[in-house]
CSV table of C-alpha atoms in Angstrom, one decimal:
chain,number,residue,atom,x,y,z
G,190,MET,CA,0.0,0.0,0.0
G,191,SER,CA,2.7,2.5,1.1
G,192,ALA,CA,4.9,1.4,-1.8
G,193,LEU,CA,2.0,2.1,-4.2
G,194,THR,CA,1.5,5.5,-2.7
G,195,VAL,CA,5.1,6.4,-3.1
G,196,ALA,CA,5.1,5.1,-6.7
G,197,ALA,CA,2.0,7.3,-7.4
G,198,ALA,CA,3.7,10.3,-5.9
G,199,GLN,CA,6.7,9.9,-8.2
G,200,ALA,CA,4.7,9.2,-11.3
G,201,PRO,CA,4.7,12.0,-13.9
G,202,GLN,CA,1.7,14.1,-14.4
G,203,VAL,CA,-0.9,12.7,-16.9
G,204,HIS,CA,-1.8,15.0,-19.6
G,205,LEU,CA,-4.6,15.0,-22.2
G,206,THR,CA,-3.6,13.4,-25.4
G,207,ALA,CA,-3.9,15.3,-28.7
G,208,GLN,CA,-6.6,12.9,-29.8
G,209,THR,CA,-8.7,13.6,-26.7
G,210,ARG,CA,-8.3,17.3,-27.3
G,211,ILE,CA,-9.5,17.1,-30.9
G,212,ILE,CA,-12.5,15.0,-30.0
G,213,ALA,CA,-13.4,17.4,-27.1
G,214,ALA,CA,-13.1,20.5,-29.4
G,215,VAL,CA,-15.3,18.9,-32.0
G,216,LEU,CA,-17.9,17.9,-29.5
G,217,ALA,CA,-17.8,21.3,-27.9
G,218,VAL,CA,-18.4,23.0,-31.2
G,219,ALA,CA,-21.2,20.5,-32.1
G,220,PHE,CA,-22.8,21.1,-28.7
G,221,MET,CA,-22.9,24.9,-29.2
G,222,VAL,CA,-24.3,24.5,-32.7
G,223,LEU,CA,-27.0,22.2,-31.2
G,224,ILE,CA,-27.8,24.9,-28.6
G,225,LEU,CA,-28.1,27.6,-31.2
G,226,GLU,CA,-30.3,25.3,-33.3
G,227,LEU,CA,-32.6,24.6,-30.4
G,228,ILE,CA,-33.0,28.3,-29.7
G,229,ARG,CA,-33.7,28.9,-33.4
G,230,ARG,CA,-36.5,26.4,-33.4
G,231,ASP,CA,-38.0,27.8,-30.2
G,232,LYS,CA,-37.4,24.6,-28.3
G,233,LEU,CA,-35.1,26.3,-25.8
G,234,GLN,CA,-35.6,29.7,-24.3
G,235,GLU,CA,-32.6,32.1,-24.4
G,236,ARG,CA,-32.6,32.6,-20.6
G,237,TYR,CA,-32.1,28.9,-20.1
G,238,SER,CA,-29.5,28.6,-22.8
G,239,VAL,CA,-26.8,30.9,-21.5
G,240,VAL,CA,-25.6,28.4,-18.9
G,241,TRP,CA,-25.3,25.7,-21.5
G,242,PHE,CA,-23.5,28.0,-23.9
G,243,VAL,CA,-21.0,28.9,-21.2
G,244,ALA,CA,-20.5,25.2,-20.6
G,245,GLY,CA,-19.8,24.6,-24.3
G,246,LEU,CA,-17.3,27.5,-24.3
G,247,GLY,CA,-15.6,26.1,-21.2
G,248,MET,CA,-15.2,22.7,-22.9
G,249,LEU,CA,-13.7,24.4,-26.0
G,250,ALA,CA,-11.3,26.4,-23.9
G,251,GLY,CA,-10.2,23.2,-22.1
G,252,ALA,CA,-9.5,21.5,-25.4
G,253,ALA,CA,-7.7,24.4,-26.9
G,254,PHE,CA,-5.5,25.4,-23.9
G,255,PRO,CA,-4.7,22.2,-22.0
G,256,GLY,CA,-2.5,24.4,-19.8
G,257,LEU,CA,-5.6,25.8,-18.2
G,258,LEU,CA,-6.8,22.3,-17.1
G,259,GLU,CA,-3.3,21.4,-15.8
G,260,LEU,CA,-3.3,24.6,-13.7
G,261,VAL,CA,-6.7,23.6,-12.2
G,262,ALA,CA,-5.5,20.0,-11.7
G,263,ASP,CA,-2.4,21.3,-9.8
G,264,ALA,CA,-4.6,23.5,-7.7
G,265,MET,CA,-6.8,20.5,-6.8
G,266,GLY,CA,-3.8,18.4,-6.0
G,267,VAL,CA,-4.8,15.9,-8.7
G,268,ARG,CA,-2.0,14.4,-10.8
G,269,ASP,CA,-4.2,13.1,-13.7
G,270,THR,CA,-5.6,16.0,-15.7
G,271,ASN,CA,-8.5,13.7,-16.8
G,272,VAL,CA,-9.6,13.2,-13.2
G,273,ALA,CA,-9.6,17.0,-12.8
G,274,LEU,CA,-11.7,17.3,-15.9
G,275,PHE,CA,-14.2,14.7,-14.7
G,276,SER,CA,-14.5,16.4,-11.3
G,277,ILE,CA,-15.1,19.8,-12.8
G,278,VAL,CA,-17.8,18.4,-15.2
G,279,LEU,CA,-19.4,16.5,-12.4
G,280,LEU,CA,-19.7,19.6,-10.2
G,281,LEU,CA,-21.0,21.6,-13.1
G,282,LEU,CA,-23.7,19.1,-13.8
G,283,LEU,CA,-24.6,18.9,-10.1
G,284,GLY,CA,-25.0,22.7,-10.0
G,285,LEU,CA,-27.1,22.7,-13.1
G,286,ALA,CA,-29.4,19.9,-11.8
G,287,LEU,CA,-29.9,21.9,-8.6
G,288,ASN,CA,-30.6,25.0,-10.6
G,289,PHE,CA,-33.3,23.1,-12.4
G,290,SER,CA,-34.9,21.9,-9.2
G,291,VAL,CA,-35.0,25.5,-8.0
G,292,ILE,CA,-36.7,26.6,-11.3
G,293,MET,CA,-39.1,23.7,-11.1
G,294,SER,CA,-40.1,24.6,-7.5
G,295,ARG,CA,-40.8,28.1,-8.6
G,296,GLN,CA,-42.9,27.0,-11.5
G,297,ALA,CA,-44.7,24.5,-9.3
G,298,ALA,CA,-45.7,27.3,-7.0
G,299,GLN,CA,-46.8,29.4,-9.9
G,300,ILE,CA,-48.9,26.6,-11.3
G,301,THR,CA,-50.5,26.1,-7.9
G,302,ARG,CA,-51.4,29.8,-7.7
G,303,LEU,CA,-52.8,29.8,-11.2
G,304,ALA,CA,-55.0,26.8,-10.3
G,305,GLN,CA,-56.2,28.6,-7.2
G,306,GLU,CA,-57.0,31.8,-9.0
G,307,ARG,CA,-59.1,29.8,-11.5
G,308,ALA,CA,-60.9,27.9,-8.8
G,309,LEU,CA,-61.6,31.2,-6.9
G,310,GLU,CA,-62.9,32.8,-10.1
G,311,LYS,CA,-65.4,29.9,-10.6
G,312,ALA,CA,-66.5,30.1,-7.0
G,313,ARG,CA,-66.9,33.9,-7.3
G,314,GLN,CA,-69.1,33.5,-10.4
G,315,GLN,CA,-71.2,30.9,-8.6
G,316,ALA,CA,-71.6,33.3,-5.6
G,317,GLY,CA,-72.6,36.1,-8.0
G,318,SER,CA,-75.1,34.1,-10.0
G,319,GLY,CA,-78.3,33.4,-8.2
G,320,GLU,CA,-77.9,29.6,-7.6
G,321,ASN,CA,-76.7,29.7,-4.0
G,322,GLY,CA,-75.6,33.3,-4.2
G,323,SER,CA,-79.0,34.7,-3.4
G,324,GLU,CA,-78.9,33.3,0.1
G,325,ALA,CA,-75.3,34.3,0.7
G,326,LYS,CA,-76.1,37.8,-0.5
G,327,ARG,CA,-79.1,38.2,1.7
G,328,GLU,CA,-77.1,37.2,4.7
G,329,ARG,CA,-74.4,39.6,3.7
G,330,LEU,CA,-77.0,42.4,3.6
G,331,GLU,CA,-78.4,41.4,7.0
G,332,SER,CA,-75.0,41.4,8.7
Y,197,MET,CA,-69.7,39.1,11.4
Y,198,ARG,CA,-69.4,37.5,7.9
Y,199,THR,CA,-68.2,34.0,8.3
Y,200,LEU,CA,-66.9,31.5,5.7
Y,201,VAL,CA,-66.7,27.8,6.5
Y,202,PHE,CA,-64.6,26.0,3.9
Y,203,ILE,CA,-64.2,22.3,3.4
Y,204,PRO,CA,-61.2,20.8,1.4
Y,205,ALA,CA,-62.4,17.7,-0.4
Y,206,TRP,CA,-60.7,15.2,-2.6
Y,207,ASN,CA,-62.8,12.4,-3.8
Y,208,GLU,CA,-65.3,12.6,-1.0
Y,209,GLU,CA,-68.6,12.3,-2.9
Y,210,ASP,CA,-70.0,9.9,-0.3
Y,211,SER,CA,-69.6,12.2,2.7
Y,212,VAL,CA,-69.4,15.8,1.5
Y,213,ALA,CA,-73.1,16.5,1.1
Y,214,ALA,CA,-73.9,15.3,4.6
Y,215,VAL,CA,-71.1,17.5,6.0
Y,216,ILE,CA,-72.4,20.5,4.1
Y,217,ALA,CA,-75.9,19.9,5.3
Y,218,ASP,CA,-74.7,19.6,8.9
Y,219,VAL,CA,-72.7,22.8,8.7
Y,220,ARG,CA,-75.6,24.8,7.2
Y,221,ASP,CA,-77.8,23.4,9.9
Y,222,ARG,CA,-75.5,24.3,12.8
Y,223,MET,CA,-74.2,27.6,11.3
Y,224,PRO,CA,-77.0,29.1,9.3
Y,225,GLY,CA,-75.3,32.5,9.0
Y,226,ALA,CA,-72.1,31.2,7.5
Y,227,ASP,CA,-71.3,30.8,3.8
Y,228,VAL,CA,-70.0,27.3,2.9
Y,229,LEU,CA,-67.3,26.8,0.3
Y,230,VAL,CA,-66.0,23.4,-0.8
Y,231,ILE,CA,-62.6,23.3,-2.3
Y,232,ASP,CA,-62.6,20.4,-4.7
Y,233,ASP,CA,-59.0,19.4,-5.0
Y,234,GLY,CA,-59.1,17.9,-8.4
Y,235,SER,CA,-61.5,15.2,-7.5
Y,236,ALA,CA,-62.1,12.5,-10.1
Y,237,ASP,CA,-65.6,11.7,-8.7
Y,238,ALA,CA,-68.7,13.7,-8.3
Y,239,THR,CA,-67.5,15.7,-5.2
Y,240,ALA,CA,-68.1,19.1,-6.8
Y,241,GLN,CA,-71.5,18.2,-8.1
Y,242,ARG,CA,-72.7,16.8,-4.7
Y,243,ALA,CA,-71.4,19.9,-3.0
Y,244,ARG,CA,-73.2,22.2,-5.4
Y,245,GLU,CA,-76.4,20.2,-5.0
Y,246,ALA,CA,-76.0,20.5,-1.2
Y,247,GLY,CA,-76.0,24.3,-1.5
Y,248,ALA,CA,-72.3,25.0,-1.1
Y,249,LEU,CA,-70.1,27.3,-3.2
Y,250,VAL,CA,-67.5,25.2,-5.0
Y,251,ALA,CA,-64.0,26.2,-5.9
Y,252,SER,CA,-62.6,23.5,-8.2
Y,253,LEU,CA,-58.9,23.1,-8.6
Y,254,PRO,CA,-58.2,21.8,-12.1
Y,255,PHE,CA,-55.9,19.1,-10.8
Y,256,ASN,CA,-55.0,17.7,-7.4
Y,257,GLN,CA,-52.7,20.1,-5.6
Y,258,GLY,CA,-52.6,18.6,-2.1
Y,259,LEU,CA,-54.2,19.6,1.1
Y,260,GLY,CA,-52.0,22.6,1.7
Y,261,ALA,CA,-52.9,24.3,-1.6
Y,262,ALA,CA,-56.6,23.5,-1.1
Y,263,LEU,CA,-56.6,25.1,2.3
Y,264,GLN,CA,-54.7,28.1,1.0
Y,265,THR,CA,-57.4,28.5,-1.6
Y,266,GLY,CA,-60.0,28.7,1.1
Y,267,TYR,CA,-58.0,31.3,3.0
Y,268,LEU,CA,-57.5,33.3,-0.2
Y,269,TYR,CA,-61.2,33.3,-0.9
Y,270,ALA,CA,-62.0,34.4,2.6
Y,271,LEU,CA,-59.5,37.2,2.5
Y,272,ARG,CA,-60.4,38.5,-1.0
Y,273,GLU,CA,-64.2,38.3,-0.4
Y,274,GLY,CA,-63.9,40.3,2.8
Y,275,TYR,CA,-64.9,37.7,5.4
Y,276,GLU,CA,-64.1,38.6,8.9
Y,277,LEU,CA,-64.0,35.0,10.2
Y,278,CYS,CA,-63.3,31.7,8.6
Y,279,ALA,CA,-63.1,28.1,9.7
Y,280,HIS,CA,-62.3,24.8,8.0
Y,281,LEU,CA,-63.1,21.2,8.6
Y,282,ASP,CA,-62.5,17.9,6.9
Y,283,ALA,CA,-65.0,16.5,4.3
Y,284,ASP,CA,-65.0,13.0,5.7
Y,285,GLY,CA,-67.4,13.6,8.6
Y,286,GLN,CA,-64.8,13.4,11.4
Y,287,HIS,CA,-65.4,17.0,12.5
Y,288,PRO,CA,-68.8,17.8,14.1
Y,289,PRO,CA,-69.8,21.3,12.9
Y,290,ALA,CA,-71.1,22.1,16.4
Y,291,GLU,CA,-67.4,22.0,17.5
Y,292,VAL,CA,-66.3,24.2,14.6
Y,293,ALA,CA,-68.9,26.8,15.8
Y,294,ARG,CA,-67.2,26.8,19.2
Y,295,LEU,CA,-63.8,27.4,17.6
Y,296,LEU,CA,-65.3,30.3,15.7
Y,297,GLU,CA,-66.7,31.7,18.9
Y,298,GLU,CA,-63.2,31.9,20.3
Y,299,VAL,CA,-62.0,33.9,17.4
Y,300,ARG,CA,-65.1,36.1,17.3
Y,301,ALA,CA,-64.5,37.0,21.0
Y,302,ASP,CA,-60.9,37.9,19.9
Y,303,ARG,CA,-59.3,35.6,22.4
Y,304,ALA,CA,-57.1,34.2,19.7
Y,305,ASP,CA,-56.2,34.8,16.0
Y,306,LEU,CA,-56.1,31.1,15.2
Y,307,VAL,CA,-57.9,28.3,17.1
Y,308,ILE,CA,-57.1,24.6,16.6
Y,309,GLY,CA,-59.6,21.9,17.5
Y,310,SER,CA,-57.7,19.3,19.4
Y,311,ARG,CA,-58.7,15.7,19.6
Y,312,TYR,CA,-56.3,15.0,22.5
Y,313,ARG,CA,-57.1,17.6,25.0
Y,314,ASP,CA,-59.8,15.8,27.0
Y,315,PRO,CA,-63.2,17.4,26.2
Y,316,GLY,CA,-65.1,15.3,28.8
Y,317,PRO,CA,-66.6,11.8,29.0
Y,318,ALA,CA,-65.8,9.7,25.9
Y,319,GLU,CA,-68.6,8.4,23.7
Y,320,SER,CA,-68.6,5.2,21.7
Y,321,ASP,CA,-68.1,6.8,18.3
Y,322,ASP,CA,-65.2,9.0,19.5
Y,323,TYR,CA,-62.0,9.1,17.6
Y,324,LYS,CA,-59.4,6.6,18.6
Y,325,PRO,CA,-55.9,6.8,16.9
Y,326,THR,CA,-53.9,3.7,15.9
Y,327,ILE,CA,-50.5,3.0,17.3
Y,328,SER,CA,-48.4,4.1,14.4
Y,329,ARG,CA,-50.4,7.3,14.3
Y,330,ARG,CA,-49.9,7.8,18.0
Y,331,ILE,CA,-46.1,7.6,17.6
Y,332,GLY,CA,-46.1,10.2,14.8
Y,333,ILE,CA,-48.3,12.4,16.9
Y,334,GLY,CA,-46.0,12.2,19.8
Y,335,VAL,CA,-42.9,13.0,17.7
Y,336,PHE,CA,-44.6,16.1,16.1
Y,337,ARG,CA,-46.0,17.2,19.4
Y,338,PHE,CA,-42.5,17.2,20.9
Y,339,PHE,CA,-40.8,19.0,18.1
Y,340,LEU,CA,-43.4,21.5,17.5
Y,341,THR,CA,-43.6,22.4,21.1
Y,342,LEU,CA,-39.8,22.7,21.1
Y,343,ALA,CA,-39.9,25.0,18.0
Y,344,THR,CA,-42.8,27.2,19.2
Y,345,ARG,CA,-42.3,27.0,23.0
Y,346,GLN,CA,-46.0,26.6,23.1
Y,347,ARG,CA,-47.9,23.3,24.0
Y,348,PHE,CA,-49.7,21.7,21.1
Y,349,THR,CA,-51.4,18.4,21.4
Y,350,ASP,CA,-53.1,17.9,18.1
Y,351,THR,CA,-50.6,19.1,15.5
Y,352,THR,CA,-52.3,17.7,12.4
Y,353,SER,CA,-55.8,18.8,13.2
Y,354,GLY,CA,-57.7,19.9,10.2
Y,355,MET,CA,-60.4,21.7,12.2
Y,356,ARG,CA,-59.5,25.4,12.6
Y,357,ALA,CA,-61.0,28.8,12.9
Y,358,ALA,CA,-59.2,32.1,12.0
Y,359,ASN,CA,-59.5,35.8,11.6
Y,360,ARG,CA,-58.2,38.1,8.9
Y,361,ARG,CA,-54.7,38.3,10.2
Y,362,VAL,CA,-54.3,34.6,9.7
Y,363,MET,CA,-56.0,34.8,6.3
Y,364,ALA,CA,-53.5,37.4,5.2
Y,365,LEU,CA,-50.6,35.3,6.4
Y,366,PHE,CA,-51.8,31.9,5.1
Y,367,SER,CA,-52.9,33.1,1.7
Y,368,GLU,CA,-49.4,34.3,1.1
Y,369,ARG,CA,-47.3,31.6,2.8
Y,370,TYR,CA,-48.6,28.1,3.2
Y,371,SER,CA,-46.6,25.0,2.7
Y,372,PRO,CA,-48.2,22.9,0.0
Y,373,ASP,CA,-46.6,19.7,1.3
Y,374,PHE,CA,-46.9,20.0,5.0
Y,375,ALA,CA,-49.7,22.3,5.7
Y,376,GLU,CA,-50.9,21.6,9.2
Y,377,ILE,CA,-47.7,21.6,11.2
Y,378,GLU,CA,-45.7,24.2,9.4
Y,379,SER,CA,-48.7,26.6,9.5
Y,380,LEU,CA,-48.7,26.4,13.3
Y,381,GLN,CA,-45.0,27.1,13.5
Y,382,LEU,CA,-45.4,30.0,11.0
Y,383,ALA,CA,-48.3,31.5,12.9
Y,384,VAL,CA,-46.5,31.4,16.2
Y,385,ARG,CA,-43.3,32.8,14.7
Y,386,GLU,CA,-45.3,35.7,13.1
Y,387,GLY,CA,-46.5,36.6,16.6
Y,388,LEU,CA,-50.1,35.5,16.1
Y,389,ARG,CA,-52.1,34.2,19.1
Y,390,VAL,CA,-52.6,30.5,18.5
Y,391,GLU,CA,-54.8,28.5,20.8
Y,392,GLU,CA,-56.0,24.9,21.1
Y,393,LEU,CA,-59.5,24.0,22.1
Y,394,PRO,CA,-60.5,20.5,23.1
Y,395,VAL,CA,-63.1,19.1,20.7
Y,396,ARG,CA,-64.8,15.8,20.0
Y,397,MET,CA,-64.0,14.1,16.8
Y,398,LEU,CA,-65.7,11.1,15.2
Y,399,GLU,CA,-64.4,8.1,13.3
Y,400,ARG,CA,-64.4,9.0,9.7
Y,401,ALA,CA,-67.6,8.4,7.8
Y,402,GLY,CA,-66.1,7.9,4.3
Y,403,GLY,CA,-62.6,7.6,2.8
Y,404,ALA,CA,-59.5,6.0,4.3
Y,405,SER,CA,-56.5,7.5,6.1
Y,406,PHE,CA,-53.6,7.7,3.7
Y,407,LEU,CA,-51.1,6.5,6.3
Y,408,THR,CA,-49.2,3.2,6.0
Y,409,PRO,CA,-46.2,2.5,8.2
Y,410,VAL,CA,-43.7,3.4,5.5
Y,411,ARG,CA,-45.6,6.5,4.6
Y,412,SER,CA,-45.8,7.4,8.2
Y,413,ALA,CA,-42.1,7.2,8.6
Y,414,PHE,CA,-41.5,9.3,5.5
Y,415,PHE,CA,-44.2,11.8,6.7
Y,416,ILE,CA,-42.4,12.2,10.0
Y,417,PHE,CA,-39.0,12.5,8.4
Y,418,LYS,CA,-40.3,15.2,6.0
Y,419,GLY,CA,-42.0,16.9,8.9
Y,420,LEU,CA,-38.9,17.2,10.9
Y,421,ILE,CA,-37.0,18.7,8.0
Y,422,VAL,CA,-39.8,21.2,7.4
Y,423,LEU,CA,-39.8,22.2,11.1
Y,424,MET,CA,-36.1,22.6,11.2
Y,425,VAL,CA,-35.9,24.8,8.1
Y,426,GLY,CA,-38.9,26.7,9.3
Y,427,GLN,CA,-37.0,27.8,12.4
Y,428,PHE,CA,-34.5,29.7,10.1
Y,429,ARG,CA,-37.0,31.3,7.7
Y,430,PRO,CA,-37.0,35.0,7.6
Y,431,ARG,CA,-39.9,36.5,9.5
Y,432,ARG,CA,-42.5,38.3,7.4
Y,433,GLY,CA,-43.5,40.7,10.2
Y,434,ALA,CA,-47.3,40.2,10.6
Y,435,GLU,CA,-47.1,42.7,13.4
Y,436,ALA,CA,-46.5,45.5,10.9
Y,437,GLY,CA,-49.7,44.6,9.1
Y,438,ARG,CA,-51.9,45.0,12.2
């Protein structure tokens, strides 16, 4: 165990290969094109696209300037740049998922209020139109 | 004083008409509103036939949202007092009238009907809780008392009476998931006078309790989180609105 640890400590830093970088760059560009296309077809609202676009740009930057990633890996104390990459992406996705839960909660509250407003409107109409309203109104006048 | 009695109902077609008739009989001066929480059965129709106003939510939103709808209606339509009771026949309207009397006399802003503060000699059709329910009740009682520094015995009671201060608070902030307990915590935190009154409750006439052991455990767990978070929520400052 300790021998392994020592060996790992002495191992050289693992960098991204040229092949990985090319694939990442191509994917990043394709991803950003996809985002733009979704916006163009009205399937994605601009306000929810910004964060994805930034993610795509980040991916491209990582592929174009591997030095950036190595800096981050160093700062994290990770020898393998790939591990740093995975960690960053994982955190980013976690943040995004949380962001969506927050948006979802807000929309759930809005939907509830909308449903309540509609229900209230119906009840108000019923109260206004004779059916049972006559009785309610008479009592209102009395009190 | 103008009084609204509202009844949240979800698939209660068997019992809702009798409850409405009973309420109208005992409290002839009050308007009755049934909040139909997206029922799939004829709840709304039965309620209308029985002479109640009906507010139908287009889809099931849960008890909290249904109750909030009632508070909203009472607030907007200018009622001075409101009360709510369950649609399954557990809550005798005569007892609801007693709760309303407390609020009318301005002895409290919010009055809760408690099954567990002994109201007198027991009768054969009185409410008797099951064991798993009793455990849950004990847990909530302890933590709510801890959170509010006020003794509550029946934390999940759905029989309450309130004035306009409470309407204003609950129509703005009311937890959709955990209505009964969080609302008590909220009301006490906002400086409202909350009081419990012993009442008689009956065994339910229709419908079944939604609690199974697993659900109970989940319910309790969720409740504790809600209470904990509730302690750290910013105060709205109901005092300012008085």
